[in-house]
């Protein structure tokens, strides 16, 4: 049952495994959703960042700029989806992600290992969904 609320409610019920840096569920009241396209570690000039940490930071920075264009920010993000070519770099990815998200109320999150992204040198792609109150 949902209750009336004025801001997103981030939760990780005790009936699910303890999450590591994400919330299991978020409920949101009436408002506006902002969806970003997948962003990668390529800057506005077309240069690709070198390595996992730099590509992850650039991808998250690009998501932040996309959110800002819609009047949203990282504090508004309720869902992240990350596509990676290797889950072995999860510790690096989480460390960079935590520079951007609210670690006290982290967004829901999915990480998917893929065989490849649109260019062979691209290592990570990040999408976000944000909520803006009415």
JSON list of C-alpha atoms in Angstrom, two decimals, residues 21-112:
[
{"chain": "A", "resi": 21, "resn": "UNK", "atom": "CA", "xyz": [25.31, 1.30, -2.47]},
{"chain": "A", "resi": 22, "resn": "UNK", "atom": "CA", "xyz": [21.78, 1.25, -3.86]},
{"chain": "A", "resi": 23, "resn": "UNK", "atom": "CA", "xyz": [18.17, 1.13, -2.69]},
{"chain": "A", "resi": 24, "resn": "UNK", "atom": "CA", "xyz": [15.90, -1.78, -3.58]},
{"chain": "A", "resi": 25, "resn": "UNK", "atom": "CA", "xyz": [12.84, 0.37, -4.21]},
{"chain": "A", "resi": 26, "resn": "UNK", "atom": "CA", "xyz": [11.81, 3.99, -4.53]},
{"chain": "A", "resi": 27, "resn": "UNK", "atom": "CA", "xyz": [8.28, 5.34, -4.60]},
{"chain": "A", "resi": 28, "resn": "UNK", "atom": "CA", "xyz": [7.53, 8.80, -5.91]},
{"chain": "A", "resi": 29, "resn": "UNK", "atom": "CA", "xyz": [4.58, 11.16, -5.60]},
{"chain": "A", "resi": 30, "resn": "UNK", "atom": "CA", "xyz": [3.07, 13.06, -8.51]},
{"chain": "A", "resi": 31, "resn": "UNK", "atom": "CA", "xyz": [5.68, 15.00, -10.43]},
{"chain": "A", "resi": 32, "resn": "UNK", "atom": "CA", "xyz": [7.82, 14.86, -13.54]},
{"chain": "A", "resi": 33, "resn": "UNK", "atom": "CA", "xyz": [10.22, 12.11, -14.59]},
{"chain": "A", "resi": 34, "resn": "UNK", "atom": "CA", "xyz": [13.40, 12.87, -16.51]},
{"chain": "A", "resi": 35, "resn": "UNK", "atom": "CA", "xyz": [15.05, 10.06, -18.52]},
{"chain": "A", "resi": 36, "resn": "UNK", "atom": "CA", "xyz": [18.55, 10.33, -19.92]},
{"chain": "A", "resi": 37, "resn": "UNK", "atom": "CA", "xyz": [19.94, 8.42, -22.85]},
{"chain": "A", "resi": 38, "resn": "UNK", "atom": "CA", "xyz": [22.92, 6.23, -22.14]},
{"chain": "A", "resi": 39, "resn": "UNK", "atom": "CA", "xyz": [26.05, 8.31, -21.64]},
{"chain": "A", "resi": 40, "resn": "UNK", "atom": "CA", "xyz": [29.59, 7.06, -22.18]},
{"chain": "A", "resi": 41, "resn": "UNK", "atom": "CA", "xyz": [33.14, 8.21, -21.47]},
{"chain": "A", "resi": 42, "resn": "UNK", "atom": "CA", "xyz": [33.38, 10.52, -24.48]},
{"chain": "A", "resi": 43, "resn": "UNK", "atom": "CA", "xyz": [33.62, 14.28, -23.97]},
{"chain": "A", "resi": 44, "resn": "UNK", "atom": "CA", "xyz": [31.85, 17.00, -25.98]},
{"chain": "A", "resi": 45, "resn": "UNK", "atom": "CA", "xyz": [34.84, 17.20, -28.36]},
{"chain": "A", "resi": 46, "resn": "UNK", "atom": "CA", "xyz": [34.59, 13.48, -29.14]},
{"chain": "A", "resi": 47, "resn": "UNK", "atom": "CA", "xyz": [37.65, 12.42, -27.16]},
{"chain": "A", "resi": 48, "resn": "UNK", "atom": "CA", "xyz": [37.33, 9.13, -25.33]},
{"chain": "A", "resi": 49, "resn": "UNK", "atom": "CA", "xyz": [38.64, 8.93, -21.77]},
{"chain": "A", "resi": 50, "resn": "UNK", "atom": "CA", "xyz": [41.37, 6.37, -21.08]},
{"chain": "A", "resi": 51, "resn": "UNK", "atom": "CA", "xyz": [40.68, 3.55, -18.61]},
{"chain": "A", "resi": 52, "resn": "UNK", "atom": "CA", "xyz": [37.85, 2.54, -16.32]},
{"chain": "A", "resi": 53, "resn": "UNK", "atom": "CA", "xyz": [38.05, 5.33, -13.77]},
{"chain": "A", "resi": 54, "resn": "UNK", "atom": "CA", "xyz": [38.27, 8.13, -16.34]},
{"chain": "A", "resi": 55, "resn": "UNK", "atom": "CA", "xyz": [35.54, 6.67, -18.57]},
{"chain": "A", "resi": 56, "resn": "UNK", "atom": "CA", "xyz": [33.24, 6.13, -15.59]},
{"chain": "A", "resi": 57, "resn": "UNK", "atom": "CA", "xyz": [33.80, 9.68, -14.31]},
{"chain": "A", "resi": 58, "resn": "UNK", "atom": "CA", "xyz": [33.22, 11.14, -17.79]},
{"chain": "A", "resi": 59, "resn": "UNK", "atom": "CA", "xyz": [30.06, 9.05, -18.31]},
{"chain": "A", "resi": 60, "resn": "UNK", "atom": "CA", "xyz": [28.65, 10.17, -14.94]},
{"chain": "A", "resi": 61, "resn": "UNK", "atom": "CA", "xyz": [29.63, 13.77, -15.73]},
{"chain": "A", "resi": 62, "resn": "UNK", "atom": "CA", "xyz": [27.79, 13.51, -19.04]},
{"chain": "A", "resi": 63, "resn": "UNK", "atom": "CA", "xyz": [24.70, 12.15, -17.26]},
{"chain": "A", "resi": 64, "resn": "UNK", "atom": "CA", "xyz": [24.91, 15.12, -14.88]},
{"chain": "A", "resi": 65, "resn": "UNK", "atom": "CA", "xyz": [24.98, 17.55, -17.81]},
{"chain": "A", "resi": 66, "resn": "UNK", "atom": "CA", "xyz": [22.01, 15.79, -19.44]},
{"chain": "A", "resi": 67, "resn": "UNK", "atom": "CA", "xyz": [20.08, 16.00, -16.17]},
{"chain": "A", "resi": 68, "resn": "UNK", "atom": "CA", "xyz": [20.93, 19.70, -15.79]},
{"chain": "A", "resi": 69, "resn": "UNK", "atom": "CA", "xyz": [19.58, 20.40, -19.27]},
{"chain": "A", "resi": 70, "resn": "UNK", "atom": "CA", "xyz": [16.20, 19.18, -17.98]},
{"chain": "A", "resi": 71, "resn": "UNK", "atom": "CA", "xyz": [16.42, 21.11, -14.72]},
{"chain": "A", "resi": 72, "resn": "UNK", "atom": "CA", "xyz": [17.39, 18.07, -12.65]},
{"chain": "A", "resi": 73, "resn": "UNK", "atom": "CA", "xyz": [20.47, 17.10, -10.68]},
{"chain": "A", "resi": 74, "resn": "UNK", "atom": "CA", "xyz": [22.06, 14.07, -9.05]},
{"chain": "A", "resi": 75, "resn": "UNK", "atom": "CA", "xyz": [19.92, 14.50, -5.93]},
{"chain": "A", "resi": 76, "resn": "UNK", "atom": "CA", "xyz": [16.86, 13.91, -8.11]},
{"chain": "A", "resi": 77, "resn": "UNK", "atom": "CA", "xyz": [18.03, 10.56, -9.54]},
{"chain": "A", "resi": 78, "resn": "UNK", "atom": "CA", "xyz": [15.86, 7.60, -8.53]},
{"chain": "A", "resi": 79, "resn": "UNK", "atom": "CA", "xyz": [17.18, 4.94, -10.96]},
{"chain": "A", "resi": 80, "resn": "UNK", "atom": "CA", "xyz": [20.54, 4.18, -12.55]},
{"chain": "A", "resi": 81, "resn": "UNK", "atom": "CA", "xyz": [21.28, 1.56, -15.17]},
{"chain": "A", "resi": 82, "resn": "UNK", "atom": "CA", "xyz": [24.91, 0.77, -15.94]},
{"chain": "A", "resi": 83, "resn": "UNK", "atom": "CA", "xyz": [26.11, -1.33, -18.85]},
{"chain": "A", "resi": 84, "resn": "UNK", "atom": "CA", "xyz": [29.71, -2.56, -18.56]},
{"chain": "A", "resi": 85, "resn": "UNK", "atom": "CA", "xyz": [31.95, -4.80, -20.61]},
{"chain": "A", "resi": 86, "resn": "UNK", "atom": "CA", "xyz": [33.57, -6.28, -17.47]},
{"chain": "A", "resi": 87, "resn": "UNK", "atom": "CA", "xyz": [32.14, -6.55, -13.95]},
{"chain": "A", "resi": 88, "resn": "UNK", "atom": "CA", "xyz": [35.65, -7.04, -12.54]},
{"chain": "A", "resi": 89, "resn": "UNK", "atom": "CA", "xyz": [35.89, -3.23, -12.33]},
{"chain": "A", "resi": 90, "resn": "UNK", "atom": "CA", "xyz": [32.85, -2.93, -10.03]},
{"chain": "A", "resi": 91, "resn": "UNK", "atom": "CA", "xyz": [34.87, -1.47, -7.14]},
{"chain": "A", "resi": 92, "resn": "UNK", "atom": "CA", "xyz": [36.17, 1.35, -9.36]},
{"chain": "A", "resi": 93, "resn": "UNK", "atom": "CA", "xyz": [32.71, 1.98, -10.80]},
{"chain": "A", "resi": 94, "resn": "UNK", "atom": "CA", "xyz": [31.12, 2.17, -7.34]},
{"chain": "A", "resi": 95, "resn": "UNK", "atom": "CA", "xyz": [33.82, 4.52, -6.03]},
{"chain": "A", "resi": 96, "resn": "UNK", "atom": "CA", "xyz": [33.24, 6.96, -8.91]},
{"chain": "A", "resi": 97, "resn": "UNK", "atom": "CA", "xyz": [29.43, 6.58, -8.72]},
{"chain": "A", "resi": 98, "resn": "UNK", "atom": "CA", "xyz": [29.56, 7.56, -5.04]},
{"chain": "A", "resi": 99, "resn": "UNK", "atom": "CA", "xyz": [31.14, 10.90, -6.02]},
{"chain": "A", "resi": 100, "resn": "UNK", "atom": "CA", "xyz": [27.88, 11.74, -7.83]},
{"chain": "A", "resi": 101, "resn": "UNK", "atom": "CA", "xyz": [24.91, 10.08, -6.09]},
{"chain": "A", "resi": 102, "resn": "UNK", "atom": "CA", "xyz": [23.43, 10.72, -2.66]},
{"chain": "A", "resi": 103, "resn": "UNK", "atom": "CA", "xyz": [24.99, 7.82, -0.74]},
{"chain": "A", "resi": 104, "resn": "UNK", "atom": "CA", "xyz": [22.56, 8.32, 2.16]},
{"chain": "A", "resi": 105, "resn": "UNK", "atom": "CA", "xyz": [19.56, 7.69, -0.14]},
{"chain": "A", "resi": 106, "resn": "UNK", "atom": "CA", "xyz": [21.12, 5.99, -3.16]},
{"chain": "A", "resi": 107, "resn": "UNK", "atom": "CA", "xyz": [19.00, 5.45, -6.26]},
{"chain": "A", "resi": 108, "resn": "UNK", "atom": "CA", "xyz": [17.77, 2.06, -7.34]},
{"chain": "A", "resi": 109, "resn": "UNK", "atom": "CA", "xyz": [20.35, 0.55, -9.61]},
{"chain": "A", "resi": 110, "resn": "UNK", "atom": "CA", "xyz": [20.99, -2.17, -12.17]},
{"chain": "A", "resi": 111, "resn": "UNK", "atom": "CA", "xyz": [24.36, -3.21, -13.56]},
{"chain": "A", "resi": 112, "resn": "UNK", "atom": "CA", "xyz": [24.47, -5.36, -16.68]}
]
